Amino acid sequence: MLADIDRDRDLDIVIGRYWLENSGKANGWARHECGPGWDYPHTFAAVADLSGDGRPDVVLSPAEKAGTSCRISWFEAPRNPKAGKWIEHIVEDPVEAVHHYIGAADFDGDRRIDIATARMQQGKSPEIAVYLNGGAGKSWAKHVVAPRSSHSMRILDFDGDGRPDLYGADWSGSRVVELWRNAIAPVSGRRR
């Protein structure tokens, strides 16, 4: 995942529990921890300001292996992402470790960043879901979008109505790309 973690106007790289700081030099990538306590080896990552403090936070979900479990968590960025302590906030625990997508956007129009996930077809119960942010990332309301599976989805406003939609396809056995249009009624008047 590419994102400007240290807010210095260049793209850094998030890989699992670490972020690599872009120094502008080919061999100058300093490694910093952003997911303390996250030891799951197969991980999807997203970056967004979930707490509303203006700093980019990191969201992690387990991607492998069917039949095992882990958790979905987000890690709150400290003032200094290079040296400060990142704090873990659990979104859901346990979850089957087949979440082959995690992304972040404001799905319900309340100006809070929500989380979208997709389980892959090899899991026990395929599911595409959105976790609505109850405020500063401290509470989450899960909404199942579809009892279907997907892989490496994307978020975009497909129909131009100002709300993020989801699209994707499974990695095997299907040549169908699916679109899930956001039908969540926008929330008015609610703020962080």
PDB file of C-alpha atoms in Angstrom:
ATOM      1  CA  MET A   1       0.000   0.000   0.000  1.00  0.00           C
ATOM      2  CA  LEU A   2       1.362   3.424  -0.957  1.00  0.00           C
ATOM      3  CA  ALA A   3       0.601   6.403   1.306  1.00  0.00           C
ATOM      4  CA  ASP A   4       2.279   9.483   2.753  1.00  0.00           C
ATOM      5  CA  ILE A   5       2.604   8.199   6.334  1.00  0.00           C
ATOM      6  CA  ASP A   6       4.980  10.919   7.581  1.00  0.00           C
ATOM      7  CA  ARG A   7       3.150  13.724   5.681  1.00  0.00           C
ATOM      8  CA  ASP A   8       6.296  14.939   3.899  1.00  0.00           C
ATOM      9  CA  ARG A   9       4.632  14.945   0.448  1.00  0.00           C
ATOM     10  CA  ASP A  10       6.162  11.741  -0.899  1.00  0.00           C
ATOM     11  CA  LEU A  11       4.749   8.228  -0.957  1.00  0.00           C
ATOM     12  CA  ASP A  12       5.878   5.706   1.624  1.00  0.00           C
ATOM     13  CA  ILE A  13       5.144   1.954   1.527  1.00  0.00           C
ATOM     14  CA  VAL A  14       3.034   0.043   4.069  1.00  0.00           C
ATOM     15  CA  ILE A  15       3.748  -3.699   4.232  1.00  0.00           C
ATOM     16  CA  GLY A  16       2.017  -5.553   7.044  1.00  0.00           C
ATOM     17  CA  ARG A  17       3.087  -4.186  10.402  1.00  0.00           C
ATOM     18  CA  TYR A  18       5.775  -1.903   8.939  1.00  0.00           C
ATOM     19  CA  TRP A  19       6.015   1.219   6.839  1.00  0.00           C
ATOM     20  CA  LEU A  20       9.032   2.060   4.725  1.00  0.00           C
ATOM     21  CA  GLU A  21      10.002   5.719   4.694  1.00  0.00           C
ATOM     22  CA  ASN A  22      10.696   7.213   1.281  1.00  0.00           C
ATOM     23  CA  SER A  23      13.994   9.090   1.429  1.00  0.00           C
ATOM     24  CA  GLY A  24      14.025   9.875  -2.281  1.00  0.00           C
ATOM     25  CA  LYS A  25      16.968   7.509  -2.791  1.00  0.00           C
ATOM     26  CA  ALA A  26      16.710   4.015  -4.264  1.00  0.00           C
ATOM     27  CA  ASN A  27      18.415   2.376  -1.277  1.00  0.00           C
ATOM     28  CA  GLY A  28      17.262   4.758   1.435  1.00  0.00           C
ATOM     29  CA  TRP A  29      14.092   3.136   2.807  1.00  0.00           C
ATOM     30  CA  ALA A  30      14.079   3.216   6.626  1.00  0.00           C
ATOM     31  CA  ARG A  31      11.706   0.677   8.203  1.00  0.00           C
ATOM     32  CA  HIS A  32       9.334   1.801  10.973  1.00  0.00           C
ATOM     33  CA  GLU A  33       6.765  -0.242  12.882  1.00  0.00           C
ATOM     34  CA  CYS A  34       3.127   0.817  12.539  1.00  0.00           C
ATOM     35  CA  GLY A  35       1.432  -2.386  13.734  1.00  0.00           C
ATOM     36  CA  PRO A  36       2.913  -3.403  17.071  1.00  0.00           C
ATOM     37  CA  GLY A  37       1.587  -6.752  18.164  1.00  0.00           C
ATOM     38  CA  TRP A  38       0.495  -7.698  14.627  1.00  0.00           C
ATOM     39  CA  ASP A  39       2.362 -10.896  13.840  1.00  0.00           C
ATOM     40  CA  TYR A  40       0.119 -12.329  11.143  1.00  0.00           C
ATOM     41  CA  PRO A  41       2.294 -12.936   8.043  1.00  0.00           C
ATOM     42  CA  HIS A  42      -0.325 -12.622   5.268  1.00  0.00           C
ATOM     43  CA  THR A  43      -1.909  -9.178   5.404  1.00  0.00           C
ATOM     44  CA  PHE A  44      -3.885  -6.660   3.380  1.00  0.00           C
ATOM     45  CA  ALA A  45      -3.394  -3.011   4.371  1.00  0.00           C
ATOM     46  CA  ALA A  46      -5.257   0.273   3.917  1.00  0.00           C
ATOM     47  CA  VAL A  47      -4.347   3.782   5.020  1.00  0.00           C
ATOM     48  CA  ALA A  48      -6.807   6.528   6.034  1.00  0.00           C
ATOM     49  CA  ASP A  49      -7.502   8.946   8.885  1.00  0.00           C
ATOM     50  CA  LEU A  50      -9.903   6.831  10.966  1.00  0.00           C
ATOM     51  CA  SER A  51      -9.593   8.864  14.168  1.00  0.00           C
ATOM     52  CA  GLY A  52     -10.232  12.260  12.559  1.00  0.00           C
ATOM     53  CA  ASP A  53      -7.028  13.819  13.895  1.00  0.00           C
ATOM     54  CA  GLY A  54      -5.534  14.555  10.465  1.00  0.00           C
ATOM     55  CA  ARG A  55      -2.904  11.795  10.639  1.00  0.00           C
ATOM     56  CA  PRO A  56      -2.918   8.710   8.364  1.00  0.00           C
ATOM     57  CA  ASP A  57      -3.757   5.548  10.303  1.00  0.00           C
ATOM     58  CA  VAL A  58      -3.097   1.967   9.110  1.00  0.00           C
ATOM     59  CA  VAL A  59      -5.762  -0.758   8.825  1.00  0.00           C
ATOM     60  CA  LEU A  60      -4.746  -4.433   8.643  1.00  0.00           C
ATOM     61  CA  SER A  61      -6.699  -7.598   7.824  1.00  0.00           C
ATOM     62  CA  PRO A  62      -5.567 -11.239   7.640  1.00  0.00           C
ATOM     63  CA  ALA A  63      -5.431 -12.646   4.100  1.00  0.00           C
ATOM     64  CA  GLU A  64      -4.447 -16.308   4.488  1.00  0.00           C
ATOM     65  CA  LYS A  65      -5.111 -19.191   5.324  1.00  0.00           C
ATOM     66  CA  ALA A  66      -8.601 -20.686   5.206  1.00  0.00           C
ATOM     67  CA  GLY A  67      -9.580 -22.231   8.529  1.00  0.00           C
ATOM     68  CA  THR A  68      -7.308 -19.986  10.605  1.00  0.00           C
ATOM     69  CA  SER A  69      -8.346 -16.834  12.394  1.00  0.00           C
ATOM     70  CA  CYS A  70      -6.977 -13.451  13.333  1.00  0.00           C
ATOM     71  CA  ARG A  71      -8.542  -9.985  13.723  1.00  0.00           C
ATOM     72  CA  ILE A  72      -9.190  -6.812  11.760  1.00  0.00           C
ATOM     73  CA  SER A  73      -7.463  -3.879  13.433  1.00  0.00           C
ATOM     74  CA  TRP A  74      -6.495  -0.310  12.804  1.00  0.00           C
ATOM     75  CA  PHE A  75      -3.423   1.332  14.250  1.00  0.00           C
ATOM     76  CA  GLU A  76      -3.663   4.949  15.339  1.00  0.00           C
ATOM     77  CA  ALA A  77      -0.766   7.078  14.151  1.00  0.00           C
ATOM     78  CA  PRO A  78       1.128   9.041  16.802  1.00  0.00           C
ATOM     79  CA  ARG A  79       2.230  12.640  16.282  1.00  0.00           C
ATOM     80  CA  ASN A  80       5.622  11.335  15.190  1.00  0.00           C
ATOM     81  CA  PRO A  81       4.975   8.201  13.083  1.00  0.00           C
ATOM     82  CA  LYS A  82       8.714   7.422  13.001  1.00  0.00           C
ATOM     83  CA  ALA A  83       9.259   7.231  16.749  1.00  0.00           C
ATOM     84  CA  GLY A  84       5.907   7.435  18.529  1.00  0.00           C
ATOM     85  CA  LYS A  85       3.804   4.519  19.737  1.00  0.00           C
ATOM     86  CA  TRP A  86       1.079   3.309  17.352  1.00  0.00           C
ATOM     87  CA  ILE A  87      -2.032   2.152  19.241  1.00  0.00           C
ATOM     88  CA  GLU A  88      -4.049  -0.854  18.065  1.00  0.00           C
ATOM     89  CA  HIS A  89      -7.855  -0.662  17.916  1.00  0.00           C
ATOM     90  CA  ILE A  90      -9.664  -3.903  17.135  1.00  0.00           C
ATOM     91  CA  VAL A  91     -12.513  -3.676  14.618  1.00  0.00           C
ATOM     92  CA  GLU A  92     -13.549  -7.348  14.757  1.00  0.00           C
ATOM     93  CA  ASP A  93     -12.035 -10.364  16.511  1.00  0.00           C
ATOM     94  CA  PRO A  94     -11.919 -13.163  15.592  1.00  0.00           C
ATOM     95  CA  VAL A  95     -12.326 -13.284  11.813  1.00  0.00           C
ATOM     96  CA  GLU A  96     -11.416 -16.061   9.421  1.00  0.00           C
ATOM     97  CA  ALA A  97      -8.104 -15.207   7.782  1.00  0.00           C
ATOM     98  CA  VAL A  98      -9.395 -14.955   4.201  1.00  0.00           C
ATOM     99  CA  HIS A  99      -9.925 -11.188   3.914  1.00  0.00           C
ATOM    100  CA  HIS A 100      -8.373 -10.518   0.518  1.00  0.00           C
ATOM    101  CA  TYR A 101      -9.350  -6.893   0.511  1.00  0.00           C
ATOM    102  CA  ILE A 102      -9.511  -4.025   2.944  1.00  0.00           C
ATOM    103  CA  GLY A 103     -10.186  -0.411   2.022  1.00  0.00           C
ATOM    104  CA  ALA A 104     -11.329   2.830   3.596  1.00  0.00           C
ATOM    105  CA  ALA A 105     -13.802   5.558   2.563  1.00  0.00           C
ATOM    106  CA  ASP A 106     -16.793   7.461   3.948  1.00  0.00           C
ATOM    107  CA  PHE A 107     -19.601   5.105   2.908  1.00  0.00           C
ATOM    108  CA  ASP A 108     -22.473   6.721   4.856  1.00  0.00           C
ATOM    109  CA  GLY A 109     -21.680  10.395   4.258  1.00  0.00           C
ATOM    110  CA  ASP A 110     -21.078  11.348   7.913  1.00  0.00           C
ATOM    111  CA  ARG A 111     -17.500  12.562   7.276  1.00  0.00           C
ATOM    112  CA  ARG A 112     -16.050   9.604   9.180  1.00  0.00           C
ATOM    113  CA  ILE A 113     -13.882   7.103   7.360  1.00  0.00           C
ATOM    114  CA  ASP A 114     -15.364   3.593   7.290  1.00  0.00           C
ATOM    115  CA  ILE A 115     -13.765   0.235   6.402  1.00  0.00           C
ATOM    116  CA  ALA A 116     -14.735  -2.191   3.613  1.00  0.00           C
ATOM    117  CA  THR A 117     -13.605  -5.828   3.515  1.00  0.00           C
ATOM    118  CA  ALA A 118     -14.068  -8.863   1.310  1.00  0.00           C
ATOM    119  CA  ARG A 119     -13.550 -12.497   2.159  1.00  0.00           C
ATOM    120  CA  MET A 120     -12.356 -14.808  -0.571  1.00  0.00           C
ATOM    121  CA  GLN A 121     -14.181 -17.866  -1.867  1.00  0.00           C
ATOM    122  CA  GLN A 122     -12.036 -20.439  -0.051  1.00  0.00           C
ATOM    123  CA  GLY A 123     -13.410 -19.263   3.310  1.00  0.00           C
ATOM    124  CA  LYS A 124     -16.259 -20.831   5.258  1.00  0.00           C
ATOM    125  CA  SER A 125     -18.654 -17.931   4.674  1.00  0.00           C
ATOM    126  CA  PRO A 126     -17.807 -15.541   1.819  1.00  0.00           C
ATOM    127  CA  GLU A 127     -18.814 -11.977   2.607  1.00  0.00           C
ATOM    128  CA  ILE A 128     -18.373  -8.395   1.504  1.00  0.00           C
ATOM    129  CA  ALA A 129     -18.915  -6.017   4.411  1.00  0.00           C
ATOM    130  CA  VAL A 130     -18.647  -2.381   5.420  1.00  0.00           C
ATOM    131  CA  TYR A 131     -17.815  -1.386   9.000  1.00  0.00           C
ATOM    132  CA  LEU A 132     -19.312   2.038   9.746  1.00  0.00           C
ATOM    133  CA  ASN A 133     -17.183   4.238  11.999  1.00  0.00           C
ATOM    134  CA  GLY A 134     -19.132   5.212  15.124  1.00  0.00           C
ATOM    135  CA  GLY A 135     -16.778   8.106  15.898  1.00  0.00           C
ATOM    136  CA  ALA A 136     -12.997   8.495  16.058  1.00  0.00           C
ATOM    137  CA  GLY A 137     -12.665   4.794  15.160  1.00  0.00           C
ATOM    138  CA  LYS A 138     -13.684   3.711  18.666  1.00  0.00           C
ATOM    139  CA  SER A 139     -16.809   1.737  17.670  1.00  0.00           C
ATOM    140  CA  TRP A 140     -17.878  -0.049  14.487  1.00  0.00           C
ATOM    141  CA  ALA A 141     -21.230  -1.224  13.080  1.00  0.00           C
ATOM    142  CA  LYS A 142     -20.860  -4.050  10.585  1.00  0.00           C
ATOM    143  CA  HIS A 143     -23.141  -4.111   7.515  1.00  0.00           C
ATOM    144  CA  VAL A 144     -23.007  -7.076   5.158  1.00  0.00           C
ATOM    145  CA  VAL A 145     -23.067  -5.800   1.577  1.00  0.00           C
ATOM    146  CA  ALA A 146     -23.340  -9.252  -0.018  1.00  0.00           C
ATOM    147  CA  PRO A 147     -22.898 -12.904   0.972  1.00  0.00           C
ATOM    148  CA  ARG A 148     -20.381 -13.181  -1.883  1.00  0.00           C
ATOM    149  CA  SER A 149     -16.630 -13.363  -2.166  1.00  0.00           C
ATOM    150  CA  SER A 150     -14.186 -11.053  -3.900  1.00  0.00           C
ATOM    151  CA  HIS A 151     -10.468 -10.361  -4.180  1.00  0.00           C
ATOM    152  CA  SER A 152      -8.429  -7.143  -4.321  1.00  0.00           C
ATOM    153  CA  MET A 153     -11.530  -4.965  -4.708  1.00  0.00           C
ATOM    154  CA  ARG A 154     -11.469  -1.243  -5.439  1.00  0.00           C
ATOM    155  CA  ILE A 155     -13.446   1.740  -4.190  1.00  0.00           C
ATOM    156  CA  LEU A 156     -14.785   4.274  -6.697  1.00  0.00           C
ATOM    157  CA  ASP A 157     -17.840   6.458  -7.275  1.00  0.00           C
ATOM    158  CA  PHE A 158     -19.142   4.480 -10.253  1.00  0.00           C
ATOM    159  CA  ASP A 159     -22.447   6.324 -10.720  1.00  0.00           C
ATOM    160  CA  GLY A 160     -21.246   9.842  -9.843  1.00  0.00           C
ATOM    161  CA  ASP A 161     -23.594  10.340  -6.886  1.00  0.00           C
ATOM    162  CA  GLY A 162     -20.807  11.342  -4.500  1.00  0.00           C
ATOM    163  CA  ARG A 163     -20.878   8.033  -2.580  1.00  0.00           C
ATOM    164  CA  PRO A 164     -18.136   5.391  -2.813  1.00  0.00           C
ATOM    165  CA  ASP A 165     -19.096   2.109  -4.498  1.00  0.00           C
ATOM    166  CA  LEU A 166     -17.204  -1.205  -4.559  1.00  0.00           C
ATOM    167  CA  TYR A 167     -16.163  -3.382  -7.468  1.00  0.00           C
ATOM    168  CA  GLY A 168     -14.085  -6.530  -7.809  1.00  0.00           C
ATOM    169  CA  ALA A 169     -13.832 -10.146  -8.915  1.00  0.00           C
ATOM    170  CA  ASP A 170     -12.705 -13.413  -7.393  1.00  0.00           C
ATOM    171  CA  TRP A 171      -9.211 -14.622  -8.158  1.00  0.00           C
ATOM    172  CA  SER A 172     -10.242 -17.987  -9.575  1.00  0.00           C
ATOM    173  CA  GLY A 173     -13.149 -19.654 -11.324  1.00  0.00           C
ATOM    174  CA  SER A 174     -14.975 -16.538 -12.433  1.00  0.00           C
ATOM    175  CA  ARG A 175     -14.544 -14.083 -15.258  1.00  0.00           C
ATOM    176  CA  VAL A 176     -17.160 -11.752 -13.844  1.00  0.00           C
ATOM    177  CA  VAL A 177     -16.362  -8.348 -12.427  1.00  0.00           C
ATOM    178  CA  GLU A 178     -19.045  -7.287  -9.970  1.00  0.00           C
ATOM    179  CA  LEU A 179     -20.152  -3.840  -8.827  1.00  0.00           C
ATOM    180  CA  TRP A 180     -21.837  -3.078  -5.511  1.00  0.00           C
ATOM    181  CA  ARG A 181     -23.508   0.313  -5.697  1.00  0.00           C
ATOM    182  CA  ASN A 182     -23.637   2.193  -2.401  1.00  0.00           C
ATOM    183  CA  ALA A 183     -27.269   2.409  -1.286  1.00  0.00           C
ATOM    184  CA  ILE A 184     -26.575   3.576   2.279  1.00  0.00           C
ATOM    185  CA  ALA A 185     -28.683   6.637   2.962  1.00  0.00           C
ATOM    186  CA  PRO A 186     -26.368   9.589   3.640  1.00  0.00           C
ATOM    187  CA  VAL A 187     -26.275  10.766   7.229  1.00  0.00           C
ATOM    188  CA  SER A 188     -26.940  14.476   7.575  1.00  0.00           C
ATOM    189  CA  GLY A 189     -25.851  16.694  10.410  1.00  0.00           C
ATOM    190  CA  ARG A 190     -23.535  14.148  12.060  1.00  0.00           C
ATOM    191  CA  ARG A 191     -19.930  15.121  12.552  1.00  0.00           C
ATOM    192  CA  ARG A 192     -16.916  13.562  14.180  1.00  0.00           C
TER     193      ARG A 192
END
